[in-house]
CSV table of C-alpha atoms in Angstrom, one decimal:
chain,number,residue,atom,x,y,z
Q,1,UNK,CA,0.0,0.0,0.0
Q,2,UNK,CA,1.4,3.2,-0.9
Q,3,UNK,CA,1.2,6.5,0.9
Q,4,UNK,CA,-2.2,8.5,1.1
Q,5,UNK,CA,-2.4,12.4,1.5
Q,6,UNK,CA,-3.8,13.4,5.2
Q,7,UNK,CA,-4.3,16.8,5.9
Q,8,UNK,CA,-2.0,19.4,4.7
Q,9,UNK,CA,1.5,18.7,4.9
Q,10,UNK,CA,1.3,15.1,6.1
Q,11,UNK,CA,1.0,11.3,4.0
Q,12,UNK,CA,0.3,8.0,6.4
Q,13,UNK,CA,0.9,4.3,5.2
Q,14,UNK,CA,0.7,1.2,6.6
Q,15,UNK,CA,4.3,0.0,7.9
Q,16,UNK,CA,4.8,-3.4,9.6
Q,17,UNK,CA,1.2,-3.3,10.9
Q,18,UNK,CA,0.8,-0.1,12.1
Q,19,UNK,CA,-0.1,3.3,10.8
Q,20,UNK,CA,3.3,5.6,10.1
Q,21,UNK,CA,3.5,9.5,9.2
Q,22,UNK,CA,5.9,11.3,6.9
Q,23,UNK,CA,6.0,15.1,5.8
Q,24,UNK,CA,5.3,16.3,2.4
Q,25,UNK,CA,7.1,19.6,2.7
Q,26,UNK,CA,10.0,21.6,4.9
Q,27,UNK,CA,13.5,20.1,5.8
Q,28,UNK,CA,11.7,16.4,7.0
Q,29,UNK,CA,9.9,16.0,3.3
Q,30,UNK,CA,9.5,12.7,2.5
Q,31,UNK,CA,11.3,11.0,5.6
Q,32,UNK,CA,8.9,8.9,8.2
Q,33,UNK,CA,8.1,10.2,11.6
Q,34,UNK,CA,9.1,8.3,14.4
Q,35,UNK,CA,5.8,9.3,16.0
Q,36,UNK,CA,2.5,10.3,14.7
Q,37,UNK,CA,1.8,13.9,15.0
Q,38,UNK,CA,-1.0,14.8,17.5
Q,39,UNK,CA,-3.0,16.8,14.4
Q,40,UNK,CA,-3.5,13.0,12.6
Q,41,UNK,CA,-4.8,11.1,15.2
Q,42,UNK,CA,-8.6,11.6,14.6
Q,43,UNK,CA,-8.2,12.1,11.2
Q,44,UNK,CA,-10.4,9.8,9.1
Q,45,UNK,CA,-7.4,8.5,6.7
Q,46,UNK,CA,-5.9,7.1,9.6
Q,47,UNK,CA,-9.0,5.9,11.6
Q,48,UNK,CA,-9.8,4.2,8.1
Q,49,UNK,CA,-6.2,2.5,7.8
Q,50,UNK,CA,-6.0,1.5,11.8
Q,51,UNK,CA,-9.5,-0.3,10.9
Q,52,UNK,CA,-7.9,-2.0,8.3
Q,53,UNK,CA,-4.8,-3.1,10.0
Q,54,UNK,CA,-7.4,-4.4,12.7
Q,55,UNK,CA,-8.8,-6.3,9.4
Q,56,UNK,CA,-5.6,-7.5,8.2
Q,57,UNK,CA,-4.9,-8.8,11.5
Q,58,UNK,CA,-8.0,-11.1,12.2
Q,59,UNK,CA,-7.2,-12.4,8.4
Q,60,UNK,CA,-4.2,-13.9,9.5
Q,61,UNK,CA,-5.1,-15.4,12.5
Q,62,UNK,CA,-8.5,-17.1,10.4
Q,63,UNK,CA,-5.9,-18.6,7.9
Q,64,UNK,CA,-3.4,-19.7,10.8
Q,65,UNK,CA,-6.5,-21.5,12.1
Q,66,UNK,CA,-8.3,-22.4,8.6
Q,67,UNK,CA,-4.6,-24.2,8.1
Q,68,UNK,CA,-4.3,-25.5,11.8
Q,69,UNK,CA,-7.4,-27.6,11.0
Q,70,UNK,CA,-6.2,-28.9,7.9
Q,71,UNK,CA,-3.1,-30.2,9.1
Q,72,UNK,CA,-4.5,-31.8,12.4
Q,73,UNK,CA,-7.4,-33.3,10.2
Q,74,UNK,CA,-5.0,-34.4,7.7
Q,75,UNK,CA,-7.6,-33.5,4.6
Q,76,UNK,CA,-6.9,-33.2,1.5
Q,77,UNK,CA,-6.7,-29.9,0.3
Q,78,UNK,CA,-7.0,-29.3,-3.6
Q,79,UNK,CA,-4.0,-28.0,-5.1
Q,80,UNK,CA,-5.7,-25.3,-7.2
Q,81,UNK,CA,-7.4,-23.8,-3.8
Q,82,UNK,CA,-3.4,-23.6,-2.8
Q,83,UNK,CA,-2.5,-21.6,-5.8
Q,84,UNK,CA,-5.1,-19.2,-5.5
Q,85,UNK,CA,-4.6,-17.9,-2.1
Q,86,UNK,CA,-0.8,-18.7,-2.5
Q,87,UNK,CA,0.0,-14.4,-3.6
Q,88,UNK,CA,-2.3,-13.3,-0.4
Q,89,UNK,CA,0.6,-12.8,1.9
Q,90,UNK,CA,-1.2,-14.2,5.3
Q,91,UNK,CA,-2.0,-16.8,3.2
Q,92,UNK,CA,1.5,-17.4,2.4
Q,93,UNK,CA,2.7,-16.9,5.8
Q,94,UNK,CA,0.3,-19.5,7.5
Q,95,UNK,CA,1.5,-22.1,4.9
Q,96,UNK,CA,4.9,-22.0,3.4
Q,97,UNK,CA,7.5,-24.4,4.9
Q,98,UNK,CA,4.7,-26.9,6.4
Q,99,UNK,CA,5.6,-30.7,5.3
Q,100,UNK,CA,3.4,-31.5,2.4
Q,101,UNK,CA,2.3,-35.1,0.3
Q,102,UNK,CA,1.2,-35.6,-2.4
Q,103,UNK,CA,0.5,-38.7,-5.0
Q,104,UNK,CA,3.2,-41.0,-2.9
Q,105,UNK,CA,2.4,-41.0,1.3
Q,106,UNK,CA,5.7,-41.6,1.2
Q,107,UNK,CA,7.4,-38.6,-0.7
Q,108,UNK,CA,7.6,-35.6,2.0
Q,109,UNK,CA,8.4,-31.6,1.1
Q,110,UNK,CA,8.3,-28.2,2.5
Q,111,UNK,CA,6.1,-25.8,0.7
Q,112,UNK,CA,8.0,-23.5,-0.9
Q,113,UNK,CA,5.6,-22.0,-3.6
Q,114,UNK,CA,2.7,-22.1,-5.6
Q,115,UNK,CA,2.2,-21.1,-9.0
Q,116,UNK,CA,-1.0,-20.0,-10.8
Q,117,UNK,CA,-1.7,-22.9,-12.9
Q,118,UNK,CA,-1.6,-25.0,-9.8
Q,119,UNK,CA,1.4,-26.2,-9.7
Q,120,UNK,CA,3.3,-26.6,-6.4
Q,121,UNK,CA,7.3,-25.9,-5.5
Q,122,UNK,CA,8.5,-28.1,-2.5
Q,123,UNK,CA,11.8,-29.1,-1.0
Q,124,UNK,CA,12.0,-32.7,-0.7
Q,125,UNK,CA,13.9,-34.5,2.1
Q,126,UNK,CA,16.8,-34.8,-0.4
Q,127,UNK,CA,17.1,-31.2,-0.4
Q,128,UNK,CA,16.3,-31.0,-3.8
Q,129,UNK,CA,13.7,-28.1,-4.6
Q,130,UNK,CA,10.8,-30.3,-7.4
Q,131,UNK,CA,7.4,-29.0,-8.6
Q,132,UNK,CA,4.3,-31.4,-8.0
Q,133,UNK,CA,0.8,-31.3,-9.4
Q,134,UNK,CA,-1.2,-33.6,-7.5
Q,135,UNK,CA,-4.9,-32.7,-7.4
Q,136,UNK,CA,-4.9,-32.6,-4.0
Q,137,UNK,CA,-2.2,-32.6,-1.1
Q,138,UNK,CA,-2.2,-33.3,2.3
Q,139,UNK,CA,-0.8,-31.6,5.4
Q,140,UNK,CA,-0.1,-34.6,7.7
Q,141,UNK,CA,-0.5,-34.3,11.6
Q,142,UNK,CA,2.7,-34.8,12.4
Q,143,UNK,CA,2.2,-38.1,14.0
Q,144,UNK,CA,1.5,-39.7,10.8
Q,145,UNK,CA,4.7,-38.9,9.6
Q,146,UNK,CA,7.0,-41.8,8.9
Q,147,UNK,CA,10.7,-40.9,10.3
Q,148,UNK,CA,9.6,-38.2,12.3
Q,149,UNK,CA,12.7,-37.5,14.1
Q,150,UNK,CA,14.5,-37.2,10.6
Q,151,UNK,CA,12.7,-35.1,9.6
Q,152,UNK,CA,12.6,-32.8,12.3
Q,153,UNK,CA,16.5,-32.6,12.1
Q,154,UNK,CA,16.5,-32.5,7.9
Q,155,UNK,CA,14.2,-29.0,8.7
Q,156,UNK,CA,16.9,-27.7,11.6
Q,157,UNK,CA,19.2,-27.8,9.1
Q,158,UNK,CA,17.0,-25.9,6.5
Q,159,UNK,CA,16.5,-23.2,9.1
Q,160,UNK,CA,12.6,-24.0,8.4
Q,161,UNK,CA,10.2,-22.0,10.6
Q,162,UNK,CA,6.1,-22.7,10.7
Q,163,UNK,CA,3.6,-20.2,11.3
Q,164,UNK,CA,1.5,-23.3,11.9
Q,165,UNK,CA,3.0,-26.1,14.7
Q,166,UNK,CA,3.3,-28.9,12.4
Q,167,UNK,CA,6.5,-31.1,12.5
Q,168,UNK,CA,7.5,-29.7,16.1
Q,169,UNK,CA,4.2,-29.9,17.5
Q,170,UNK,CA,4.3,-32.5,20.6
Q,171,UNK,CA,3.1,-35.6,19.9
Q,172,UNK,CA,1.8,-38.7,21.6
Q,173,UNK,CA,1.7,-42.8,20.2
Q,174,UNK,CA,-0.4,-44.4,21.7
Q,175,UNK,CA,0.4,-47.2,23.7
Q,176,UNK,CA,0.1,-51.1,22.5
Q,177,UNK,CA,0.0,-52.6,26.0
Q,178,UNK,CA,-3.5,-51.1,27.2
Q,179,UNK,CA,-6.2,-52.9,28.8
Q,180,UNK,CA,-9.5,-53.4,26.6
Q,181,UNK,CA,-11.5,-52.6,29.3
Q,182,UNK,CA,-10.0,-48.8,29.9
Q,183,UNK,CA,-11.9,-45.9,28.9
Q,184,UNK,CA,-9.6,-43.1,30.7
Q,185,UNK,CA,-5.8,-41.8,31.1
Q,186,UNK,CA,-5.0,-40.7,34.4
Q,187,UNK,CA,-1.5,-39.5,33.3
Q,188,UNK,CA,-2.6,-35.5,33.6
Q,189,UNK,CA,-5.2,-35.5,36.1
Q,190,UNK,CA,-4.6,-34.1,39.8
Q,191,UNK,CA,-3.4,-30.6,38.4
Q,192,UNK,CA,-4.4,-28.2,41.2
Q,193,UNK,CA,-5.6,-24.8,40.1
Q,194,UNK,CA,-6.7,-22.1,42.2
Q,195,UNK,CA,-10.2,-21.8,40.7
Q,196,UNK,CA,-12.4,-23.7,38.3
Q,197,UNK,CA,-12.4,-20.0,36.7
Q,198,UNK,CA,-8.8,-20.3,36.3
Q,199,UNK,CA,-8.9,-23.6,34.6
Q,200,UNK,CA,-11.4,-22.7,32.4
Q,201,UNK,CA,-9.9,-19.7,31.3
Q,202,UNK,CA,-6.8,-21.7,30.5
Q,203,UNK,CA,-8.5,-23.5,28.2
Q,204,UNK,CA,-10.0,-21.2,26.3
Q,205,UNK,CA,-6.9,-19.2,26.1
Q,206,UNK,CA,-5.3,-22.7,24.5
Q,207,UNK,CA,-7.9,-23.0,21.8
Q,208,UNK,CA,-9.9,-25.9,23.0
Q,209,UNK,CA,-14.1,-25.5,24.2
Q,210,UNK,CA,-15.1,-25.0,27.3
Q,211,UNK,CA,-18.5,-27.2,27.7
Q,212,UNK,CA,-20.3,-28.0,31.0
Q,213,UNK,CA,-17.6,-29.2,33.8
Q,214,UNK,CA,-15.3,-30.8,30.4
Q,215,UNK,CA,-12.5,-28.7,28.0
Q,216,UNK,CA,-12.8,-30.5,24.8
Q,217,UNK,CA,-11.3,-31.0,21.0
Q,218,UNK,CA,-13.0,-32.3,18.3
Q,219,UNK,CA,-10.8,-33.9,16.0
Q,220,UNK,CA,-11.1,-35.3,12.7
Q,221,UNK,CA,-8.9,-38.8,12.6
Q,222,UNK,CA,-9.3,-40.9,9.4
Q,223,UNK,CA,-12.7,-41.2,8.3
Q,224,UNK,CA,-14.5,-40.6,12.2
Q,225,UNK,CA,-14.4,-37.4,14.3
Q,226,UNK,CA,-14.4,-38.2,17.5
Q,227,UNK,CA,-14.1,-35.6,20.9
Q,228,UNK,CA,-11.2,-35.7,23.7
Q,229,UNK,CA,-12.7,-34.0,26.8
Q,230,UNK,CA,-10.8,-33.5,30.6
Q,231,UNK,CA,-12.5,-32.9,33.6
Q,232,UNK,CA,-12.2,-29.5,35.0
Q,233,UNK,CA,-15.1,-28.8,37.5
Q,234,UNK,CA,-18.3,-27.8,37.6
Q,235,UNK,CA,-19.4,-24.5,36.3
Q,236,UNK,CA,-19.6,-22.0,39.4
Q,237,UNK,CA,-17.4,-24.1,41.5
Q,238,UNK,CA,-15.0,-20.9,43.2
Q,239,UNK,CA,-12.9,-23.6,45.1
Q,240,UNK,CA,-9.6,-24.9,44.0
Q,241,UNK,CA,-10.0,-27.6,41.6
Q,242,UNK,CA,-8.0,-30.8,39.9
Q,243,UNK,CA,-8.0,-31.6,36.4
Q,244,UNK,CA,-9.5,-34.9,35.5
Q,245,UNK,CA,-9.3,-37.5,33.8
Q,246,UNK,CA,-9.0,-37.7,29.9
Q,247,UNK,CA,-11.9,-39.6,27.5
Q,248,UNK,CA,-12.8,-39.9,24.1
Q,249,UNK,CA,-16.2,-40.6,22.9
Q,250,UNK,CA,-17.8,-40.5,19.2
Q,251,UNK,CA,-20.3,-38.0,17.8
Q,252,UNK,CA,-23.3,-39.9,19.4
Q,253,UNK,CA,-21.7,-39.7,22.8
Q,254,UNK,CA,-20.2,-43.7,23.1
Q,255,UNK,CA,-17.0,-43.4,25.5
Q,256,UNK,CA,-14.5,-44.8,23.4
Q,257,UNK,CA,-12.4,-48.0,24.4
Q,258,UNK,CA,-8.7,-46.9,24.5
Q,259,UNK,CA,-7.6,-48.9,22.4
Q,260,UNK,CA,-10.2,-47.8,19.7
Q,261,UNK,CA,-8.6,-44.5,19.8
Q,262,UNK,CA,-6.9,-43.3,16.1
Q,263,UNK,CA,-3.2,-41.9,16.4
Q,264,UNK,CA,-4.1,-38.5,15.6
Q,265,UNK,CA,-6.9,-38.5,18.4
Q,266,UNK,CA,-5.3,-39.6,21.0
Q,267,UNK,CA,-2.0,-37.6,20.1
Q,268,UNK,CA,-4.1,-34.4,20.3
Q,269,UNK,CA,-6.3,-35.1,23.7
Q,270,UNK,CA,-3.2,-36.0,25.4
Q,271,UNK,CA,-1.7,-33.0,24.1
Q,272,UNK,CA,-4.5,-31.4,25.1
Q,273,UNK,CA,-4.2,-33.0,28.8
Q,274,UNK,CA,-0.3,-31.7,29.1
Q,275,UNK,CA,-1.3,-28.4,28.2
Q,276,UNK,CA,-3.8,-27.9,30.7
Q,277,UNK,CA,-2.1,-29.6,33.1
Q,278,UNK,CA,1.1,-27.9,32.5
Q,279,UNK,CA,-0.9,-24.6,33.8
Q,280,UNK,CA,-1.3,-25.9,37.7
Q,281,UNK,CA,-0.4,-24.7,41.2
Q,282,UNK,CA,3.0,-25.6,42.0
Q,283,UNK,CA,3.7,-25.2,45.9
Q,284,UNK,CA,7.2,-24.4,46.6
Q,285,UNK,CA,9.0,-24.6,49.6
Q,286,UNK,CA,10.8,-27.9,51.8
Q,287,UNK,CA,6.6,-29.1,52.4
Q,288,UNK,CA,5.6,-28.8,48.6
């Protein structure tokens, strides 16, 4: 966005986010103000670009969280879709370096690019840069990928940052050993907060729903979306509380068998269970 005349004497821009000032005329023409000048700061050009920085902001958190979904779901997402919202630049940012497959599960890349005609530019684990055309591509949950810990190390050495917690997100496999009887993992209860308030509001502030005396995430895994819930208290209940225990259970309500539990389910309620966990009262002191 270029600069836009305000007032006499003054031009305002968006830079880095936030709205910026620079004279048109005298010995400071055409250099940026480190502040903005006290006579701009009701003026509608700059009401009208803070409201649109406001804008631009809650666009890229929606495609952070429109690709968050994606990835944990595992879906495949059509190529062409990629390519057109490829030049938006929160677009972009939400997507390029995430681990990518397409045709072969077994062929993994880092986005790099996308070019109109829907044609994608990855970096394979060989470090060679290839273009794909797949019709559609997935963005795997990170527990589905094979070699994980290769991988992980193969992106160190690329430098490779994600806007969207893919390869280094924590992850959980799910045990072989469990009884068929068990419905519930204990691992993460007994975290004492001061308030079920607290608690509650810890969830929230992690993404996951807050519903009745439960925080919960839905997730997609394979072809069934089932729900991970913890117990954290009744509503309204102002004494300290514990977190509970952790549970799937399908879209009709069945608690799920442990051992019916997919990877990517269970990876994401226990990781859900660490992070509210992970939050508690810890007492110091020799009596703690």
């Amino acid at each position: 966005m270029g600069w836009l005349s305000a007032g006499d004497g003054y031009e305002v821009a968006l830079v880095d986010g936030r709205v910026a000032a620079r004279a048109t005329s005298g010995r400071a023409a055409g250099r940026q103000l480190k502040s903005l000048p006290r006579a701009l700061r009701d003026h509608p050009e700059v009401d009208r670009l803070r409201r649109f920085a406001e804008w631009l902001d809650r666009h890229a958190t929606a495609c952070v969280a429109q690709v968050d979904s994606w990835m944990v779901s595992s879906l495949p997402v059509p190529t062409g879709l990629l390519a057109r919202v490829w030049p938006d630049e929160a677009w972009q940012s939400a997507l390029r370096d995430l681990a990518v497959v397409g045709d072969d599960p077994d062929e993994v890349g880092f986005l790099r690019g996308a070019t109109e005609d829907g044609e994608l530019r990855v970096v394979n684990l060989d470090g060679e840069t290839v273009r794909l055309s797949p019709r559609t591509v997935t963005l795997p949950h990170p527990v589905l990928l094979p070699d994980l810990d290769d991988i992980r190390e193969f992106a160190a050495e690329l430098g490779i940052v994600q806007r969207v917690e893919q390869i280094h997100r924590a992850t959980w496999q799910r045990p072989e050993d469990l009884d068929p009887k068990a419905r519930e993992i204990r691992e993460f209860a007994g975290g004492s907060f001061r308030s079920r308030f607290a608690l509650a509001a810890r969830a929230s502030s992690l993404g996951y729903r807050v519903s009745g005396g439960y925080a919960t995430a839905r997730v997609r895994d394979g072809d069934r979306t089932v729900e991970a819930a913890v117990w954290i208290g009744e509503p309204y209940w102002e004494d300290t509380v514990e977190t509970g225990g952790l549970t799937w259970q399908d879209l009709d309500g069945r608690a799920l068998p442990l051992r019916e539990v997919g990877p990517v389910a269970w990876s994401e309620g226990m990781r859900m269970a660490a992070a509210l966990y992970a939050g508690r009262t810890i007492e110091e002191g020799k009596d703690a």
